[in-house]
Coordinates of C-alpha atoms and ligand atoms in Angstrom, one line a residue:
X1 CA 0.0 0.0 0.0
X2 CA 1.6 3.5 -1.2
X3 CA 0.4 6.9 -0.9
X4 CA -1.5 8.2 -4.3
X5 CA -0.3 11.2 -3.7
X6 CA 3.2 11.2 -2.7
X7 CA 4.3 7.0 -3.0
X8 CA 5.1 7.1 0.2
X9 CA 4.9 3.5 1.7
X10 CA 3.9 2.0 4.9
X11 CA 0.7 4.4 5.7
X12 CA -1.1 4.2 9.0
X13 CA -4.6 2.8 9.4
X14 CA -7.2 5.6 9.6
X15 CA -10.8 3.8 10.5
X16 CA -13.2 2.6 8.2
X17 CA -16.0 4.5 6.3
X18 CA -19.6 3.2 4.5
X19 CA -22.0 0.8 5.9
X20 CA -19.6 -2.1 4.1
X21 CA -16.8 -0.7 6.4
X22 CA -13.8 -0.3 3.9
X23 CA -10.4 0.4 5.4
X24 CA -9.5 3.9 5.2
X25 CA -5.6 5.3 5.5
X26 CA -3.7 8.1 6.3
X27 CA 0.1 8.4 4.8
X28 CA 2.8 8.8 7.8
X29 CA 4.6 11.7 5.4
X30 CA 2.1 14.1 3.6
X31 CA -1.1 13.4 6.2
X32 CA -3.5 12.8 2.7
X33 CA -5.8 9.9 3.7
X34 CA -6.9 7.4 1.2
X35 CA -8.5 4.2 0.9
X36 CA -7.6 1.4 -1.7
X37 CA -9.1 0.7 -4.8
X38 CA -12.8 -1.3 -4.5
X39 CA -13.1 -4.4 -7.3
X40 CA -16.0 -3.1 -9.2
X41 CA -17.7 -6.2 -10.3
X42 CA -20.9 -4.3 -11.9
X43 CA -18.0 -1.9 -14.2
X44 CA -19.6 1.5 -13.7
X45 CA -22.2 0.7 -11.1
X46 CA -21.8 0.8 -7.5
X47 CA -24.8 -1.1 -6.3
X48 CA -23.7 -4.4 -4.7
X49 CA -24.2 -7.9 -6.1
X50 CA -26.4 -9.7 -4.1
X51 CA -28.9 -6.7 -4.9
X52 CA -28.2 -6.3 -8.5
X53 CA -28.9 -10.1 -8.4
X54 CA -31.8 -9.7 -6.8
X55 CA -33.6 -7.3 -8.9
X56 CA -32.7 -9.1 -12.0
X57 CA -34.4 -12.5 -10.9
X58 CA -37.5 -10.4 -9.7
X59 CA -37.7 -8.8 -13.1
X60 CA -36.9 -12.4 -14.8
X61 CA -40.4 -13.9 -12.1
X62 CA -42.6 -11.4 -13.8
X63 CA -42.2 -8.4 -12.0
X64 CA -42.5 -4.8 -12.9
X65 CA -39.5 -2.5 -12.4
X66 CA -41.7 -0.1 -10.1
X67 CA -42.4 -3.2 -8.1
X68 CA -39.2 -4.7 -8.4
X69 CA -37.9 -0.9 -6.9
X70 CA -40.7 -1.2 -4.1
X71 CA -39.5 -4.7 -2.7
X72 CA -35.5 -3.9 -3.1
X73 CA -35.9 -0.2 -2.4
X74 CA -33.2 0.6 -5.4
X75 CA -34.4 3.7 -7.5
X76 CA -36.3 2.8 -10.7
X77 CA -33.5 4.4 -12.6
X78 CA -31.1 2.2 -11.0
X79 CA -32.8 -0.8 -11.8
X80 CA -33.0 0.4 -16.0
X81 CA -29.8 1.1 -15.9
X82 CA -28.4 -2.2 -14.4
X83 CA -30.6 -3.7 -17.0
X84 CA -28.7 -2.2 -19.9
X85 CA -25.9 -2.8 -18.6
X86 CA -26.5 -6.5 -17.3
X87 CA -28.3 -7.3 -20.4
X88 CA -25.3 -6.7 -22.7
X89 CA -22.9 -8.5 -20.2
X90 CA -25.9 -11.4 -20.3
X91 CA -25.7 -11.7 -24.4
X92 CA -22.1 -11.7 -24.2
X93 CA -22.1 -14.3 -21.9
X94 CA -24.5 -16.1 -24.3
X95 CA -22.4 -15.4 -27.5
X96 CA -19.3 -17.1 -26.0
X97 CA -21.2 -20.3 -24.4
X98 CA -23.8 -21.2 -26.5
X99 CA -21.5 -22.7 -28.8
X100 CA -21.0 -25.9 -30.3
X101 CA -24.2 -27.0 -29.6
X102 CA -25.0 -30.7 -30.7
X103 CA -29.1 -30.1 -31.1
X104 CA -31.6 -32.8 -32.9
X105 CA -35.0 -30.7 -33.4
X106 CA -35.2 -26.9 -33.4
X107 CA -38.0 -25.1 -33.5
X108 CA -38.2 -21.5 -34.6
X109 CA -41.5 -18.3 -33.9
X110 CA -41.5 -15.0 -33.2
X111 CA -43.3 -13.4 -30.3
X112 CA -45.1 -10.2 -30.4
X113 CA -44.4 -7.3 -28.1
X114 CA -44.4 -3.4 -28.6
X115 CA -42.0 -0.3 -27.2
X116 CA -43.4 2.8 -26.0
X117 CA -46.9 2.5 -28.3
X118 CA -48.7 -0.3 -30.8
X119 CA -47.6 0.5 -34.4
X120 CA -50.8 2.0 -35.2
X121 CA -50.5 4.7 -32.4
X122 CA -46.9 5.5 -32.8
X123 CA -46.7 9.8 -33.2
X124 CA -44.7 10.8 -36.0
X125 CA -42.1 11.9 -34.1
X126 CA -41.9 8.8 -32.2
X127 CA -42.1 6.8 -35.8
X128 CA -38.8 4.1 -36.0
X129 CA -38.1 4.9 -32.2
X130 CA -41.4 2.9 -31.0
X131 CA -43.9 0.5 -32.4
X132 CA -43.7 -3.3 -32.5
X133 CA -41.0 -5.9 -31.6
X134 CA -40.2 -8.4 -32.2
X135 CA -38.3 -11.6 -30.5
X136 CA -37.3 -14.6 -33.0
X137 CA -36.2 -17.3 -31.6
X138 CA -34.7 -21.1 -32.2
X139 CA -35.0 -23.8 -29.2
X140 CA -33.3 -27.2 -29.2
X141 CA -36.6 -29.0 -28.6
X142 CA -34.7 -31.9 -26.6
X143 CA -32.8 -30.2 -24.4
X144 CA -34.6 -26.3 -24.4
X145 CA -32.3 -24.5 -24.8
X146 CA -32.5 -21.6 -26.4
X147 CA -29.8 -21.5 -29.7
X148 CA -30.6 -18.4 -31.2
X149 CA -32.0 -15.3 -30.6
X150 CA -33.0 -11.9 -32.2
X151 CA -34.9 -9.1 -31.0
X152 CA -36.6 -6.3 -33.7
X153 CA -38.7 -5.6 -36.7
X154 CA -40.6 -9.0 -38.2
X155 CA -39.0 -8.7 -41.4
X156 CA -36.8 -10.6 -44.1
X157 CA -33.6 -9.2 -42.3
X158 CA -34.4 -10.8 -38.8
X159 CA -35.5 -14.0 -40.6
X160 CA -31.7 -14.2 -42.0
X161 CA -30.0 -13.0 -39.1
X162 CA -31.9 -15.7 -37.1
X163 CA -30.8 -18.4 -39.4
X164 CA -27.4 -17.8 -40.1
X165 CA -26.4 -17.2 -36.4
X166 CA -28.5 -20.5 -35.2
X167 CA -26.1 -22.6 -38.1
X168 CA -23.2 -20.9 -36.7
X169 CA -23.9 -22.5 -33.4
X170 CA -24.4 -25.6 -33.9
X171 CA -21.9 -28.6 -34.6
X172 CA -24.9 -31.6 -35.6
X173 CA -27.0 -32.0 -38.5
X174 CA -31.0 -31.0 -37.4
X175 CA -34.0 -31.1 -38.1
X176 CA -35.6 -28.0 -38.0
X177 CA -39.4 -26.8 -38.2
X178 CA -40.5 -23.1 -38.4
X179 CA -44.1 -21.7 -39.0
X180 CA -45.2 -20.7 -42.1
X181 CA -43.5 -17.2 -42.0
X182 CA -42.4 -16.7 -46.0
X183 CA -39.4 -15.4 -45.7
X184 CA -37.7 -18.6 -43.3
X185 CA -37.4 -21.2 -46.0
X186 CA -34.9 -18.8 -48.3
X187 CA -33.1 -17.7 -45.5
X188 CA -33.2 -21.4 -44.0
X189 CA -31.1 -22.2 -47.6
X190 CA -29.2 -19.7 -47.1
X191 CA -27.9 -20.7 -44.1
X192 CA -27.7 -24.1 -44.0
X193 CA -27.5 -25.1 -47.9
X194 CA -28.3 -29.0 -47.7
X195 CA -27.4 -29.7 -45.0
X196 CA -30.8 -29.9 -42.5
X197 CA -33.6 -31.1 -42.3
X198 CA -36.7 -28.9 -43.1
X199 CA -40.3 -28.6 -42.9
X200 CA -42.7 -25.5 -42.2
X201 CA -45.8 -25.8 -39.9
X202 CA -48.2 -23.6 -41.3
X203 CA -51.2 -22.9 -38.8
X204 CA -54.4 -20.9 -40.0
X205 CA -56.9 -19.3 -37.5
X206 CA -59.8 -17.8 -38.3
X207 CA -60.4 -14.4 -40.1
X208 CA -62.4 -13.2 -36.8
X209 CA -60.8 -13.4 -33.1
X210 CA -64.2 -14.3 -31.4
X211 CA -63.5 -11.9 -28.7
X212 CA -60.3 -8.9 -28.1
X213 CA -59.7 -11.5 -24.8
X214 CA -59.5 -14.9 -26.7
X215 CA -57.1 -15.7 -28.7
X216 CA -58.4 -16.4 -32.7
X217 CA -59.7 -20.1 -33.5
X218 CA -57.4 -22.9 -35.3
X219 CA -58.4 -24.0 -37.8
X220 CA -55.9 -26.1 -39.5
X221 CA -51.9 -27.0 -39.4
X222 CA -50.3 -28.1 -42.7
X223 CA -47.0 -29.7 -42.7
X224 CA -44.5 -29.4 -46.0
X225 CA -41.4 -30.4 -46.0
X226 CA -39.1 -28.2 -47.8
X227 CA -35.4 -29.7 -47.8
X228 CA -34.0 -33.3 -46.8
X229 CA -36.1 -35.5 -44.7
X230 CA -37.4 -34.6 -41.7
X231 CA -39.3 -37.2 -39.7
X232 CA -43.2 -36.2 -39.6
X233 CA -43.3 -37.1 -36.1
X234 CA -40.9 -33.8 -34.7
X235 CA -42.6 -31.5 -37.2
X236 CA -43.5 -29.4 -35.0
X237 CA -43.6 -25.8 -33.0
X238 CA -45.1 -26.7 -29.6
X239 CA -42.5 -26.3 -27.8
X240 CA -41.2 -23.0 -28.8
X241 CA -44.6 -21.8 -28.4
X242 CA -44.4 -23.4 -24.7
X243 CA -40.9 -21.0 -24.5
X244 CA -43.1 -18.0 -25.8
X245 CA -45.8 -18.2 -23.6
X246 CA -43.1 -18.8 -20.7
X247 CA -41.6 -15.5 -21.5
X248 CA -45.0 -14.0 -21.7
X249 CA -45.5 -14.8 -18.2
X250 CA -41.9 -13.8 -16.6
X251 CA -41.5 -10.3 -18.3
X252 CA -43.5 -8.4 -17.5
X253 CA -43.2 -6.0 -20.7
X254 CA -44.7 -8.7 -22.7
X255 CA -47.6 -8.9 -20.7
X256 CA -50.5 -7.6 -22.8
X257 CA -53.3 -5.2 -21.8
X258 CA -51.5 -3.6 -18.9
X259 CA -49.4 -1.1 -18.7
X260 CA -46.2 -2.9 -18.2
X261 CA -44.8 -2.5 -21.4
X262 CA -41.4 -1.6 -22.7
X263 CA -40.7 2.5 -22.9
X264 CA -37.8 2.1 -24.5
X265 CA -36.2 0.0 -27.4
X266 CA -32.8 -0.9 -26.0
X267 CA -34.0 -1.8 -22.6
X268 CA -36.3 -4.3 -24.0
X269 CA -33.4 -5.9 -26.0
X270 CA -31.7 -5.6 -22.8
X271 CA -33.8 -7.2 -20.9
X272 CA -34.5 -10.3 -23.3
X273 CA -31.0 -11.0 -23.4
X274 CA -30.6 -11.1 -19.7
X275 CA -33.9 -13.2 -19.6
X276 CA -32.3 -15.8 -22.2
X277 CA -29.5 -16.2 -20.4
X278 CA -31.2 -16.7 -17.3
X279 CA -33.2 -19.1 -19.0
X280 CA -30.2 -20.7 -20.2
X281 CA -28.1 -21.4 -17.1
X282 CA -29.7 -20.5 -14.0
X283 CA -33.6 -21.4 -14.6
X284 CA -33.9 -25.4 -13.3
X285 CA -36.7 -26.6 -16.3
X286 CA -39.7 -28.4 -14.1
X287 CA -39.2 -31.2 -16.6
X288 CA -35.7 -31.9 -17.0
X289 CA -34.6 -31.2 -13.3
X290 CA -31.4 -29.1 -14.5
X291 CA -31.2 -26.3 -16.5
X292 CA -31.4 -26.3 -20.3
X293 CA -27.3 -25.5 -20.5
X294 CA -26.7 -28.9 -18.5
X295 CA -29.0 -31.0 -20.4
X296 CA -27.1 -29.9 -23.6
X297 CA -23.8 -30.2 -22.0
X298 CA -22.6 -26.1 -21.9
X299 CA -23.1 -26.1 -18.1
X300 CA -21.8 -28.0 -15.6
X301 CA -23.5 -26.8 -12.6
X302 CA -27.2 -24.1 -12.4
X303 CA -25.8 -20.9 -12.5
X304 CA -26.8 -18.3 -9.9
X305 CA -28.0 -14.9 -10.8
X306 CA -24.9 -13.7 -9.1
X307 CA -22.4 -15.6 -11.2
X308 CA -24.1 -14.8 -14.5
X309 CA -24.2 -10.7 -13.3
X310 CA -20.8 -11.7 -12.9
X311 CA -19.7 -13.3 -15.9
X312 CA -18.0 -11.9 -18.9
Ligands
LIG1 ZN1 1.6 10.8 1.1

């Protein structure tokens, strides 16, 4: 321990300050008192761990950031911030694990959510800023874990991104279903060439929703398979939808008819990245008993919120 100011060694002991009672110091020769540098865990922010940790999981359980600030008495601000900030650390974390990953089915949707106001509200000055969102996403059907992600507009773009990036992580042939989107089985080609197995699950509903609370009727599915040979049995999008409606129920910005929503664009991407990863490695599935990461062999223990703030 030296002096900042002067390098002077060998300083004398100078009580403590802040309720986690760090060590201060006051140099023998030039009187400045000092204490040494904190590890900073969180980079910029100084709000500890276990609480950081804490308000994640609450918001990854459903919960609203003003409830979430209620029950952990951190400032609403706070809590955005961490998210942005925990979010990016969250997909990084996911870039460099999720890797290699020896899948047999994948299934592939997107889910509908909005930022700030529905597309048909969105003010003109507001227009590319808000309006709907997107999240596309590709889960190993065996295992569930999610492979892929992308969060933004539905269009031919995503489709592509999604594709390319779920082939890039991936070290076994699949079989892969997606719904009957139009723009998945060119960018499924593109991707993966020959080499997958490929059918679409088209499912129409009916023209009207029988009520704004009900979700429209099926109708009918169709299979078709579009490249190699899929086996009719694992055609299929249920479980992806299962994922969808899971995430539906612990975000709370995807919660529709409230006022829960996302405000802003990157804290919504923010925040499905955290969720994915938490998803990943720390959620135990109820029917596998581990977490999706150590069913497909990523993961050798369930993470804890802590270690994934942590991480990267
Ligand atoms: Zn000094």
């Amino acid at each position: 321990m030296t002096c900042p100011k002067c390098a002077h060694a060998n300083p004398k002991r100078f009580g403590t300050y802040g309720a986690r009672k760090i060590q201060r110091y006051r140099c023998r020769d030039c009187g400045a008192t000092f204490s040494p540098a904190q590890p900073k865990p969180l980079g910029r922010h100084t709000t500890p761990v276990e609480d950081a940790s804490r308000a994640m999981l609450l918001l990854c359980e459903g919960m609203s950031v003003r409830s979430v600030s209620r029950m952990t008495g951190l400032h609403k601000n706070t809590i955005l911030r961490l998210t942005r900030t925990l979010g990016d650390k969250a997909a990084n974390v996911f870039n460099a694990t999720v890797r290699n990953v020896s899948a047999c089915q994948v299934e592939c949707d997107e889910v509908w959510a909005f930022c700030g106001s529905k597309m048909k509200n969105v003010p003109p000055d507001k227009r590319g800023v808000w309006g709907d969102v997107w999240t596309w996403t590709a889960i190993d059907a065996e295992t569930k874990l999610i492979v892929s992600y992308r969060v933004g507009p539905r269009s031919p773009r995503l489709a592509y991104d999604l594709m390319i990036d779920l082939a890039s992580r991936l070290s076994t042939r699949i079989q892969l279903t997606t719904d009957g989107l139009y723009w998945y089985p060119h960018a499924v080609e593109r991707a993966f060439g020959i080499d997958v197995d490929y059918a679409v699950l088209a499912k129409r509903y009916a023209e009207t929703p029988q009520g704004r609370y009900s979700p429209p009727r099926l109708i009918s599915t169709t299979k078709e398979v579009i490249r190699g040979n899929p086996d009719p049995a694992h055609i299929s999008t249920s479980f992806v939808e299962r994922q969808n409606l899971t995430m539906r129920m612990c975000l709370r910005r995807f919660t529709r008819l409230t006022n829960g929503f996302s405000k802003s664009m990157a804290h919504h991407a923010a925040m499905v990245s955290f969720y994915f990863a938490f998803y990943n490695f720390c959620r135990v599935h109820q029917t596998l008993r581990v977490t999706p990461a150590m069913e497909a062999g990523i993961a050798d223990h369930v993470w804890s919120v802590a270690e994934l703030v942590q991480a990267a």
